[in-house]
Short mmCIF file of C-alpha atoms in Angstrom, two decimals:
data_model
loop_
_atom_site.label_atom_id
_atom_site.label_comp_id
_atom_site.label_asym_id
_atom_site.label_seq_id
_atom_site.Cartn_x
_atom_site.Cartn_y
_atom_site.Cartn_z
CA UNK A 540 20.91 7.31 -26.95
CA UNK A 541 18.61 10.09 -28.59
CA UNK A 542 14.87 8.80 -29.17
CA UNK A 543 13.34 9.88 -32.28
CA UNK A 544 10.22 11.20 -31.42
CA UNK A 545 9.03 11.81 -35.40
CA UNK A 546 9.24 8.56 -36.12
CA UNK A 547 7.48 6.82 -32.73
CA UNK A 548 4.85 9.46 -33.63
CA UNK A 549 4.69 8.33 -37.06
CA UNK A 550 4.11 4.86 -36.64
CA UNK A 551 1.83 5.53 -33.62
CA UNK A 552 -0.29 7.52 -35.95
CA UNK A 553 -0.60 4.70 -38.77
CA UNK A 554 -1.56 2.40 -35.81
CA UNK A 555 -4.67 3.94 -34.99
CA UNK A 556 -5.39 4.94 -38.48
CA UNK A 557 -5.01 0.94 -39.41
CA UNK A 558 -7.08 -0.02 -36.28
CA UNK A 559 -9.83 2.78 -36.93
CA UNK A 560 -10.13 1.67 -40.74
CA UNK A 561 -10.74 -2.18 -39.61
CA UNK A 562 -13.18 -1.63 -36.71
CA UNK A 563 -15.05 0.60 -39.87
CA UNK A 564 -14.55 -2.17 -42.53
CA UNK A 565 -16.17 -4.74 -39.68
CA UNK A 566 -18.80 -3.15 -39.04
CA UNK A 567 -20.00 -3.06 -42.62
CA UNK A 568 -19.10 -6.27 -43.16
CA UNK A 569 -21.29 -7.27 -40.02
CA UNK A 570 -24.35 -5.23 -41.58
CA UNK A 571 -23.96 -6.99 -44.85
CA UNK A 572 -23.56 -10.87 -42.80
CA UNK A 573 -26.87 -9.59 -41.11
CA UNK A 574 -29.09 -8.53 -43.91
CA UNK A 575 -27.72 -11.82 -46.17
CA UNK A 576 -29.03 -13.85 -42.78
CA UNK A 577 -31.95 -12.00 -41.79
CA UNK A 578 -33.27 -11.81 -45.63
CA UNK A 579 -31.85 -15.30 -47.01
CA UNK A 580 -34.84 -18.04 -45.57
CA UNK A 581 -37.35 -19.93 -47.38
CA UNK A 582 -40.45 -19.67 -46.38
CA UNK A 583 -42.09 -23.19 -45.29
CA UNK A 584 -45.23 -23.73 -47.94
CA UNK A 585 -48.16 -24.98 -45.98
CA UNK A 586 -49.95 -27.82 -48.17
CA UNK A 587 -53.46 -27.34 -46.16
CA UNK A 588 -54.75 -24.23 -44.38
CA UNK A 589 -54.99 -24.44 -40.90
CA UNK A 590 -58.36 -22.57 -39.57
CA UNK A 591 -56.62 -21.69 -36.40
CA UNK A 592 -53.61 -20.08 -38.37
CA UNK A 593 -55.32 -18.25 -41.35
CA UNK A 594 -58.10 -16.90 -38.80
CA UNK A 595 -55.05 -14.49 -37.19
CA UNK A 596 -53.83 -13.77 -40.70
CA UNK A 597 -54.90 -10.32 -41.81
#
């Protein structure tokens, strides 16, 4: 039985183009989950000033 060592290289090649283009689109799609997380918080209004916390503000 001959193996066909085209095709084996073939499909190995597609593997780590498919794995490479995954681990890429990840990535991005982790920077994007940060950024919405990091960036997407309401700030807690304070109804009366504190002297002890406005005195650090600058």
């Amino acid at each position: 039985m001959d193996i066909n060592w085209n095709i084996i290289g073939i499909v190995v090649i597609l593997v780590i183009v498919l794995v490479v283009l995954t681990i890429r689109k990840n990535q991005r799609e982790k920077k994007k989950l940060e950024n919405l997380l990091n960036n997407d918080f309401k700030k807690a209004e304070k109804d009366r000033v504190d002297a002890d916390d406005s005195a650090n503000e600058k």
